[in-house]
mmCIF file with all atom_site columns, C-alpha atoms in Angstrom:
data_model
loop_
_atom_site.group_PDB
_atom_site.id
_atom_site.type_symbol
_atom_site.label_atom_id
_atom_site.label_alt_id
_atom_site.label_comp_id
_atom_site.label_asym_id
_atom_site.label_entity_id
_atom_site.label_seq_id
_atom_site.pdbx_PDB_ins_code
_atom_site.Cartn_x
_atom_site.Cartn_y
_atom_site.Cartn_z
_atom_site.occupancy
_atom_site.B_iso_or_equiv
_atom_site.pdbx_formal_charge
_atom_site.auth_seq_id
_atom_site.auth_comp_id
_atom_site.auth_asym_id
_atom_site.auth_atom_id
_atom_site.pdbx_PDB_model_num
ATOM 1   C CA . UNK N 1 1   ? -108.767 -66.175 23.147 1.00 86.00 ? 1   UNK N CA 1
ATOM 2   C CA . UNK N 1 2   ? -106.106 -67.458 25.554 1.00 93.00 ? 2   UNK N CA 1
ATOM 3   C CA . UNK N 1 3   ? -105.741 -70.592 27.505 1.00 95.00 ? 3   UNK N CA 1
ATOM 4   C CA . UNK N 1 4   ? -103.318 -70.773 30.410 1.00 97.00 ? 4   UNK N CA 1
ATOM 5   C CA . UNK N 1 5   ? -102.379 -74.401 30.955 1.00 98.00 ? 5   UNK N CA 1
ATOM 6   C CA . UNK N 1 6   ? -100.924 -74.851 34.482 1.00 98.00 ? 6   UNK N CA 1
ATOM 7   C CA . UNK N 1 7   ? -98.765  -78.094 34.750 1.00 96.00 ? 7   UNK N CA 1
ATOM 8   C CA . UNK N 1 8   ? -99.330  -80.042 37.963 1.00 92.00 ? 8   UNK N CA 1
ATOM 9   C CA . UNK N 1 9   ? -96.778  -81.361 40.329 1.00 89.00 ? 9   UNK N CA 1
ATOM 10  C CA . UNK N 1 10  ? -97.087  -83.737 43.373 1.00 84.00 ? 10  UNK N CA 1
ATOM 11  C CA . UNK N 1 11  ? -95.645  -81.059 45.803 1.00 87.00 ? 11  UNK N CA 1
ATOM 12  C CA . UNK N 1 12  ? -98.463  -78.802 46.955 1.00 89.00 ? 12  UNK N CA 1
ATOM 13  C CA . UNK N 1 13  ? -95.929  -75.967 47.625 1.00 91.00 ? 13  UNK N CA 1
ATOM 14  C CA . UNK N 1 14  ? -94.834  -76.072 43.992 1.00 92.00 ? 14  UNK N CA 1
ATOM 15  C CA . UNK N 1 15  ? -98.372  -76.339 42.638 1.00 93.00 ? 15  UNK N CA 1
ATOM 16  C CA . UNK N 1 16  ? -99.399  -73.230 44.764 1.00 95.00 ? 16  UNK N CA 1
ATOM 17  C CA . UNK N 1 17  ? -96.558  -71.201 43.184 1.00 96.00 ? 17  UNK N CA 1
ATOM 18  C CA . UNK N 1 18  ? -97.576  -72.323 39.889 1.00 97.00 ? 18  UNK N CA 1
ATOM 19  C CA . UNK N 1 19  ? -101.185 -71.378 40.294 1.00 97.00 ? 19  UNK N CA 1
ATOM 20  C CA . UNK N 1 20  ? -100.256 -68.057 41.886 1.00 98.00 ? 20  UNK N CA 1
ATOM 21  C CA . UNK N 1 21  ? -98.194  -67.308 38.782 1.00 98.00 ? 21  UNK N CA 1
ATOM 22  C CA . UNK N 1 22  ? -101.080 -68.274 36.397 1.00 98.00 ? 22  UNK N CA 1
ATOM 23  C CA . UNK N 1 23  ? -103.549 -66.090 38.339 1.00 98.00 ? 23  UNK N CA 1
ATOM 24  C CA . UNK N 1 24  ? -101.217 -63.237 37.881 1.00 98.00 ? 24  UNK N CA 1
ATOM 25  C CA . UNK N 1 25  ? -101.278 -63.830 34.165 1.00 97.00 ? 25  UNK N CA 1
ATOM 26  C CA . UNK N 1 26  ? -104.994 -64.234 34.242 1.00 98.00 ? 26  UNK N CA 1
ATOM 27  C CA . UNK N 1 27  ? -105.678 -60.982 35.823 1.00 97.00 ? 27  UNK N CA 1
ATOM 28  C CA . UNK N 1 28  ? -103.172 -59.276 33.559 1.00 96.00 ? 28  UNK N CA 1
ATOM 29  C CA . UNK N 1 29  ? -105.963 -58.668 30.901 1.00 92.00 ? 29  UNK N CA 1
ATOM 30  C CA . UNK N 1 30  ? -109.712 -58.996 30.674 1.00 90.00 ? 30  UNK N CA 1
ATOM 31  C CA . UNK N 1 31  ? -110.989 -62.554 31.064 1.00 91.00 ? 31  UNK N CA 1
ATOM 32  C CA . UNK N 1 32  ? -114.232 -61.663 29.134 1.00 89.00 ? 32  UNK N CA 1
ATOM 33  C CA . UNK N 1 33  ? -115.747 -59.122 26.805 1.00 89.00 ? 33  UNK N CA 1
ATOM 34  C CA . UNK N 1 34  ? -119.089 -58.073 25.555 1.00 91.00 ? 34  UNK N CA 1
ATOM 35  C CA . UNK N 1 35  ? -119.872 -58.987 21.845 1.00 86.00 ? 35  UNK N CA 1
ATOM 36  C CA . UNK N 1 36  ? -120.837 -55.934 20.132 1.00 90.00 ? 36  UNK N CA 1
ATOM 37  C CA . UNK N 1 37  ? -123.310 -57.620 17.775 1.00 91.00 ? 37  UNK N CA 1
ATOM 38  C CA . UNK N 1 38  ? -125.072 -59.977 20.339 1.00 90.00 ? 38  UNK N CA 1
ATOM 39  C CA . UNK N 1 39  ? -124.511 -58.065 23.533 1.00 90.00 ? 39  UNK N CA 1
ATOM 40  C CA . UNK N 1 40  ? -123.387 -61.414 25.238 1.00 91.00 ? 40  UNK N CA 1
ATOM 41  C CA . UNK N 1 41  ? -120.544 -61.641 27.557 1.00 89.00 ? 41  UNK N CA 1
ATOM 42  C CA . UNK N 1 42  ? -117.850 -63.851 25.968 1.00 87.00 ? 42  UNK N CA 1
ATOM 43  C CA . UNK N 1 43  ? -115.093 -65.653 27.656 1.00 88.00 ? 43  UNK N CA 1
ATOM 44  C CA . UNK N 1 44  ? -111.707 -64.441 26.400 1.00 88.00 ? 44  UNK N CA 1
ATOM 45  C CA . UNK N 1 45  ? -109.393 -66.587 28.796 1.00 93.00 ? 45  UNK N CA 1
ATOM 46  C CA . UNK N 1 46  ? -109.450 -69.846 30.515 1.00 95.00 ? 46  UNK N CA 1
ATOM 47  C CA . UNK N 1 47  ? -107.274 -71.637 33.167 1.00 97.00 ? 47  UNK N CA 1
ATOM 48  C CA . UNK N 1 48  ? -106.779 -75.300 32.351 1.00 97.00 ? 48  UNK N CA 1
ATOM 49  C CA . UNK N 1 49  ? -105.299 -77.201 35.328 1.00 97.00 ? 49  UNK N CA 1
ATOM 50  C CA . UNK N 1 50  ? -103.456 -80.308 34.210 1.00 96.00 ? 50  UNK N CA 1
ATOM 51  C CA . UNK N 1 51  ? -102.371 -83.094 36.575 1.00 93.00 ? 51  UNK N CA 1
ATOM 52  C CA . UNK N 1 52  ? -103.490 -86.507 37.735 1.00 87.00 ? 52  UNK N CA 1
ATOM 53  C CA . UNK N 1 53  ? -101.726 -89.015 39.979 1.00 75.00 ? 53  UNK N CA 1
ATOM 54  C CA . UNK N 1 54  ? -98.148  -89.668 39.075 1.00 66.00 ? 54  UNK N CA 1
ATOM 55  C CA . UNK N 1 55  ? -98.647  -93.179 39.709 1.00 65.00 ? 55  UNK N CA 1
ATOM 56  C CA . UNK N 1 56  ? -101.902 -93.512 37.709 1.00 59.00 ? 56  UNK N CA 1
ATOM 57  C CA . UNK N 1 57  ? -103.608 -95.313 40.615 1.00 62.00 ? 57  UNK N CA 1
ATOM 58  C CA . UNK N 1 58  ? -103.825 -93.008 43.649 1.00 61.00 ? 58  UNK N CA 1
ATOM 59  C CA . UNK N 1 59  ? -106.231 -90.155 43.796 1.00 62.00 ? 59  UNK N CA 1
ATOM 60  C CA . UNK N 1 60  ? -105.650 -87.188 41.361 1.00 60.00 ? 60  UNK N CA 1
ATOM 61  C CA . UNK N 1 61  ? -103.173 -84.855 43.086 1.00 66.00 ? 61  UNK N CA 1
ATOM 62  C CA . UNK N 1 62  ? -102.823 -81.892 40.791 1.00 83.00 ? 62  UNK N CA 1
ATOM 63  C CA . UNK N 1 63  ? -105.645 -80.469 38.759 1.00 93.00 ? 63  UNK N CA 1
ATOM 64  C CA . UNK N 1 64  ? -108.264 -80.713 41.297 1.00 92.00 ? 64  UNK N CA 1
ATOM 65  C CA . UNK N 1 65  ? -106.109 -79.204 44.104 1.00 92.00 ? 65  UNK N CA 1
ATOM 66  C CA . UNK N 1 66  ? -105.089 -76.366 41.791 1.00 96.00 ? 66  UNK N CA 1
ATOM 67  C CA . UNK N 1 67  ? -108.657 -75.701 40.822 1.00 96.00 ? 67  UNK N CA 1
ATOM 68  C CA . UNK N 1 68  ? -109.939 -75.507 44.406 1.00 95.00 ? 68  UNK N CA 1
ATOM 69  C CA . UNK N 1 69  ? -107.062 -73.123 45.219 1.00 96.00 ? 69  UNK N CA 1
ATOM 70  C CA . UNK N 1 70  ? -107.972 -70.861 42.305 1.00 98.00 ? 70  UNK N CA 1
ATOM 71  C CA . UNK N 1 71  ? -111.588 -71.031 43.128 1.00 98.00 ? 71  UNK N CA 1
ATOM 72  C CA . UNK N 1 72  ? -110.626 -69.940 46.792 1.00 97.00 ? 72  UNK N CA 1
ATOM 73  C CA . UNK N 1 73  ? -108.787 -66.991 45.083 1.00 97.00 ? 73  UNK N CA 1
ATOM 74  C CA . UNK N 1 74  ? -112.042 -65.905 43.590 1.00 98.00 ? 74  UNK N CA 1
ATOM 75  C CA . UNK N 1 75  ? -111.874 -67.513 40.027 1.00 98.00 ? 75  UNK N CA 1
ATOM 76  C CA . UNK N 1 76  ? -115.360 -68.574 38.872 1.00 97.00 ? 76  UNK N CA 1
ATOM 77  C CA . UNK N 1 77  ? -115.875 -72.104 37.596 1.00 97.00 ? 77  UNK N CA 1
ATOM 78  C CA . UNK N 1 78  ? -116.776 -70.910 34.063 1.00 94.00 ? 78  UNK N CA 1
ATOM 79  C CA . UNK N 1 79  ? -113.201 -69.724 33.565 1.00 96.00 ? 79  UNK N CA 1
ATOM 80  C CA . UNK N 1 80  ? -111.667 -73.175 34.665 1.00 96.00 ? 80  UNK N CA 1
ATOM 81  C CA . UNK N 1 81  ? -111.068 -76.368 32.704 1.00 95.00 ? 81  UNK N CA 1
ATOM 82  C CA . UNK N 1 82  ? -109.527 -79.519 34.397 1.00 95.00 ? 82  UNK N CA 1
ATOM 83  C CA . UNK N 1 83  ? -107.434 -82.363 33.003 1.00 94.00 ? 83  UNK N CA 1
ATOM 84  C CA . UNK N 1 84  ? -106.911 -84.984 35.821 1.00 92.00 ? 84  UNK N CA 1
ATOM 85  C CA . UNK N 1 85  ? -105.608 -87.976 34.108 1.00 91.00 ? 85  UNK N CA 1
ATOM 86  C CA . UNK N 1 86  ? -101.998 -87.216 33.367 1.00 91.00 ? 86  UNK N CA 1
ATOM 87  C CA . UNK N 1 87  ? -99.003  -88.711 35.118 1.00 88.00 ? 87  UNK N CA 1
ATOM 88  C CA . UNK N 1 88  ? -96.141  -86.733 33.649 1.00 90.00 ? 88  UNK N CA 1
ATOM 89  C CA . UNK N 1 89  ? -95.385  -83.688 31.386 1.00 93.00 ? 89  UNK N CA 1
ATOM 90  C CA . UNK N 1 90  ? -95.936  -85.420 28.183 1.00 92.00 ? 90  UNK N CA 1
ATOM 91  C CA . UNK N 1 91  ? -99.425  -86.531 29.222 1.00 93.00 ? 91  UNK N CA 1
ATOM 92  C CA . UNK N 1 92  ? -100.126 -83.159 30.815 1.00 95.00 ? 92  UNK N CA 1
ATOM 93  C CA . UNK N 1 93  ? -99.601  -81.485 27.284 1.00 96.00 ? 93  UNK N CA 1
ATOM 94  C CA . UNK N 1 94  ? -101.284 -84.399 25.232 1.00 94.00 ? 94  UNK N CA 1
ATOM 95  C CA . UNK N 1 95  ? -104.365 -84.640 27.511 1.00 95.00 ? 95  UNK N CA 1
ATOM 96  C CA . UNK N 1 96  ? -104.696 -80.854 27.681 1.00 95.00 ? 96  UNK N CA 1
ATOM 97  C CA . UNK N 1 97  ? -104.872 -80.637 23.961 1.00 93.00 ? 97  UNK N CA 1
ATOM 98  C CA . UNK N 1 98  ? -107.714 -83.223 24.082 1.00 92.00 ? 98  UNK N CA 1
ATOM 99  C CA . UNK N 1 99  ? -109.772 -80.993 26.497 1.00 90.00 ? 99  UNK N CA 1
ATOM 100 C CA . UNK N 1 100 ? -109.075 -78.103 24.233 1.00 87.00 ? 100 UNK N CA 1
ATOM 101 C CA . UNK N 1 101 ? -110.334 -80.175 21.191 1.00 81.00 ? 101 UNK N CA 1
ATOM 102 C CA . UNK N 1 102 ? -113.427 -81.131 23.134 1.00 80.00 ? 102 UNK N CA 1
ATOM 103 C CA . UNK N 1 103 ? -114.137 -77.516 23.900 1.00 72.00 ? 103 UNK N CA 1
ATOM 104 C CA . UNK N 1 104 ? -114.052 -76.632 20.285 1.00 58.00 ? 104 UNK N CA 1
ATOM 105 C CA . UNK N 1 105 ? -111.289 -74.265 20.937 1.00 55.00 ? 105 UNK N CA 1
ATOM 106 C CA . UNK N 1 106 ? -109.062 -75.770 18.319 1.00 50.00 ? 106 UNK N CA 1
ATOM 107 C CA . UNK N 1 107 ? -111.251 -75.390 15.030 1.00 50.00 ? 107 UNK N CA 1
ATOM 108 C CA . UNK N 1 108 ? -109.423 -74.858 11.792 1.00 51.00 ? 108 UNK N CA 1
ATOM 109 C CA . UNK N 1 109 ? -110.213 -71.266 11.612 1.00 55.00 ? 109 UNK N CA 1
ATOM 110 C CA . UNK N 1 110 ? -108.902 -70.103 15.012 1.00 66.00 ? 110 UNK N CA 1
ATOM 111 C CA . UNK N 1 111 ? -106.796 -71.601 17.797 1.00 76.00 ? 111 UNK N CA 1
ATOM 112 C CA . UNK N 1 112 ? -106.283 -70.021 21.142 1.00 83.00 ? 112 UNK N CA 1
ATOM 113 C CA . UNK N 1 113 ? -102.972 -68.697 22.387 1.00 92.00 ? 113 UNK N CA 1
ATOM 114 C CA . UNK N 1 114 ? -101.688 -71.365 24.760 1.00 96.00 ? 114 UNK N CA 1
ATOM 115 C CA . UNK N 1 115 ? -99.831  -70.079 27.855 1.00 98.00 ? 115 UNK N CA 1
ATOM 116 C CA . UNK N 1 116 ? -97.918  -72.930 29.437 1.00 98.00 ? 116 UNK N CA 1
ATOM 117 C CA . UNK N 1 117 ? -97.218  -72.143 33.143 1.00 98.00 ? 117 UNK N CA 1
ATOM 118 C CA . UNK N 1 118 ? -94.798  -74.179 35.215 1.00 97.00 ? 118 UNK N CA 1
ATOM 119 C CA . UNK N 1 119 ? -91.894  -73.808 37.723 1.00 96.00 ? 119 UNK N CA 1
ATOM 120 C CA . UNK N 1 120 ? -88.588  -72.201 36.696 1.00 95.00 ? 120 UNK N CA 1
ATOM 121 C CA . UNK N 1 121 ? -86.751  -75.493 37.028 1.00 94.00 ? 121 UNK N CA 1
ATOM 122 C CA . UNK N 1 122 ? -89.386  -77.116 34.649 1.00 95.00 ? 122 UNK N CA 1
ATOM 123 C CA . UNK N 1 123 ? -89.711  -74.475 31.976 1.00 95.00 ? 123 UNK N CA 1
ATOM 124 C CA . UNK N 1 124 ? -87.086  -75.725 29.510 1.00 93.00 ? 124 UNK N CA 1
ATOM 125 C CA . UNK N 1 125 ? -88.423  -79.205 29.294 1.00 93.00 ? 125 UNK N CA 1
ATOM 126 C CA . UNK N 1 126 ? -91.962  -78.061 29.117 1.00 96.00 ? 126 UNK N CA 1
ATOM 127 C CA . UNK N 1 127 ? -91.096  -75.740 26.283 1.00 95.00 ? 127 UNK N CA 1
ATOM 128 C CA . UNK N 1 128 ? -89.394  -78.375 24.448 1.00 93.00 ? 128 UNK N CA 1
ATOM 129 C CA . UNK N 1 129 ? -92.245  -80.825 24.703 1.00 93.00 ? 129 UNK N CA 1
ATOM 130 C CA . UNK N 1 130 ? -94.913  -78.260 24.015 1.00 96.00 ? 130 UNK N CA 1
ATOM 131 C CA . UNK N 1 131 ? -93.413  -77.232 20.800 1.00 93.00 ? 131 UNK N CA 1
ATOM 132 C CA . UNK N 1 132 ? -93.723  -80.910 19.689 1.00 89.00 ? 132 UNK N CA 1
ATOM 133 C CA . UNK N 1 133 ? -97.109  -81.850 21.227 1.00 91.00 ? 133 UNK N CA 1
ATOM 134 C CA . UNK N 1 134 ? -98.858  -78.638 20.756 1.00 92.00 ? 134 UNK N CA 1
ATOM 135 C CA . UNK N 1 135 ? -97.630  -77.837 17.207 1.00 88.00 ? 135 UNK N CA 1
ATOM 136 C CA . UNK N 1 136 ? -99.828  -75.402 15.408 1.00 84.00 ? 136 UNK N CA 1
ATOM 137 C CA . UNK N 1 137 ? -100.710 -73.232 18.417 1.00 90.00 ? 137 UNK N CA 1
ATOM 138 C CA . UNK N 1 138 ? -99.212  -69.882 19.370 1.00 93.00 ? 138 UNK N CA 1
ATOM 139 C CA . UNK N 1 139 ? -97.241  -70.706 22.337 1.00 97.00 ? 139 UNK N CA 1
ATOM 140 C CA . UNK N 1 140 ? -96.098  -68.601 25.215 1.00 97.00 ? 140 UNK N CA 1
ATOM 141 C CA . UNK N 1 141 ? -94.321  -69.723 28.375 1.00 98.00 ? 141 UNK N CA 1
ATOM 142 C CA . UNK N 1 142 ? -94.368  -68.450 31.888 1.00 98.00 ? 142 UNK N CA 1
ATOM 143 C CA . UNK N 1 143 ? -92.728  -69.580 35.103 1.00 96.00 ? 143 UNK N CA 1
ATOM 144 C CA . UNK N 1 144 ? -92.602  -68.957 38.778 1.00 96.00 ? 144 UNK N CA 1
ATOM 145 C CA . UNK N 1 145 ? -89.392  -66.741 38.578 1.00 93.00 ? 145 UNK N CA 1
ATOM 146 C CA . UNK N 1 146 ? -87.462  -68.600 41.355 1.00 91.00 ? 146 UNK N CA 1
ATOM 147 C CA . UNK N 1 147 ? -83.831  -69.408 41.292 1.00 91.00 ? 147 UNK N CA 1
ATOM 148 C CA . UNK N 1 148 ? -82.848  -72.843 39.935 1.00 91.00 ? 148 UNK N CA 1
ATOM 149 C CA . UNK N 1 149 ? -79.888  -74.596 41.343 1.00 92.00 ? 149 UNK N CA 1
ATOM 150 C CA . UNK N 1 150 ? -77.332  -76.523 39.515 1.00 94.00 ? 150 UNK N CA 1
ATOM 151 C CA . UNK N 1 151 ? -78.796  -79.792 40.935 1.00 94.00 ? 151 UNK N CA 1
ATOM 152 C CA . UNK N 1 152 ? -82.248  -78.912 39.712 1.00 92.00 ? 152 UNK N CA 1
ATOM 153 C CA . UNK N 1 153 ? -80.902  -78.165 36.109 1.00 91.00 ? 153 UNK N CA 1
ATOM 154 C CA . UNK N 1 154 ? -78.996  -81.473 36.149 1.00 94.00 ? 154 UNK N CA 1
ATOM 155 C CA . UNK N 1 155 ? -81.963  -83.315 37.283 1.00 93.00 ? 155 UNK N CA 1
ATOM 156 C CA . UNK N 1 156 ? -84.220  -81.541 34.575 1.00 92.00 ? 156 UNK N CA 1
ATOM 157 C CA . UNK N 1 157 ? -81.650  -82.208 32.042 1.00 92.00 ? 157 UNK N CA 1
ATOM 158 C CA . UNK N 1 158 ? -81.387  -85.920 32.828 1.00 94.00 ? 158 UNK N CA 1
ATOM 159 C CA . UNK N 1 159 ? -85.255  -86.216 32.607 1.00 91.00 ? 159 UNK N CA 1
ATOM 160 C CA . UNK N 1 160 ? -85.271  -84.253 29.316 1.00 89.00 ? 160 UNK N CA 1
ATOM 161 C CA . UNK N 1 161 ? -82.772  -86.648 27.816 1.00 90.00 ? 161 UNK N CA 1
ATOM 162 C CA . UNK N 1 162 ? -84.578  -89.654 29.030 1.00 89.00 ? 162 UNK N CA 1
ATOM 163 C CA . UNK N 1 163 ? -87.876  -88.267 27.642 1.00 83.00 ? 163 UNK N CA 1
ATOM 164 C CA . UNK N 1 164 ? -86.143  -87.655 24.139 1.00 81.00 ? 164 UNK N CA 1
ATOM 165 C CA . UNK N 1 165 ? -84.636  -91.066 24.298 1.00 84.00 ? 165 UNK N CA 1
ATOM 166 C CA . UNK N 1 166 ? -88.129  -92.625 24.881 1.00 79.00 ? 166 UNK N CA 1
ATOM 167 C CA . UNK N 1 167 ? -89.374  -90.627 21.952 1.00 74.00 ? 167 UNK N CA 1
ATOM 168 C CA . UNK N 1 168 ? -86.696  -91.964 19.737 1.00 75.00 ? 168 UNK N CA 1
ATOM 169 C CA . UNK N 1 169 ? -87.459  -95.422 20.860 1.00 74.00 ? 169 UNK N CA 1
ATOM 170 C CA . UNK N 1 170 ? -90.954  -95.144 19.777 1.00 68.00 ? 170 UNK N CA 1
ATOM 171 C CA . UNK N 1 171 ? -92.432  -94.428 23.357 1.00 55.00 ? 171 UNK N CA 1
ATOM 172 C CA . UNK N 1 172 ? -94.867  -91.723 21.955 1.00 55.00 ? 172 UNK N CA 1
ATOM 173 C CA . UNK N 1 173 ? -97.949  -92.661 20.288 1.00 54.00 ? 173 UNK N CA 1
ATOM 174 C CA . UNK N 1 174 ? -97.862  -92.566 16.470 1.00 51.00 ? 174 UNK N CA 1
ATOM 175 C CA . UNK N 1 175 ? -100.436 -89.712 16.232 1.00 54.00 ? 175 UNK N CA 1
ATOM 176 C CA . UNK N 1 176 ? -98.134  -87.697 18.412 1.00 53.00 ? 176 UNK N CA 1
ATOM 177 C CA . UNK N 1 177 ? -95.186  -88.371 16.051 1.00 47.00 ? 177 UNK N CA 1
ATOM 178 C CA . UNK N 1 178 ? -97.299  -87.308 12.959 1.00 47.00 ? 178 UNK N CA 1
ATOM 179 C CA . UNK N 1 179 ? -98.003  -84.009 14.784 1.00 48.00 ? 179 UNK N CA 1
ATOM 180 C CA . UNK N 1 180 ? -94.472  -83.379 15.598 1.00 45.00 ? 180 UNK N CA 1
ATOM 181 C CA . UNK N 1 181 ? -93.114  -83.624 11.911 1.00 40.00 ? 181 UNK N CA 1
#
């Protein structure tokens, strides 16, 4: 089983590119199969849209917009999951894991492959954080394949350093630190 986690952004054009890339991945192999024993159709792939309001107060800007866009592109609701409370990349990943746990996709016997989908400028930070917060999962990373300027790289590096600094100062919850060791 595979779950493609699409990370939100407050910019609709960036979100659209991320969803387009996730849809490309979604359509690259079957999203369901017929179980040989039962004859039931089984879901083999999910899209999980992650993103709430970045200020935590205004209406959720990411996940619901991405879900609606995917629905308009022909994706059925049964293949989509929504996490709409996160305000940043750490929360995207942490809260997505909680959604996966609620959908019993993370039992001790089998965990889905997680495909993290984001923008090219955001992929390095996302990969670093996912390796900490989603430890134990098989991870793959895909991005929107767009050029990244020196300025965008510098901005992302600064955000990554700030995130790591917050981690070192105990910003992350104790349960996250346990998972990272």
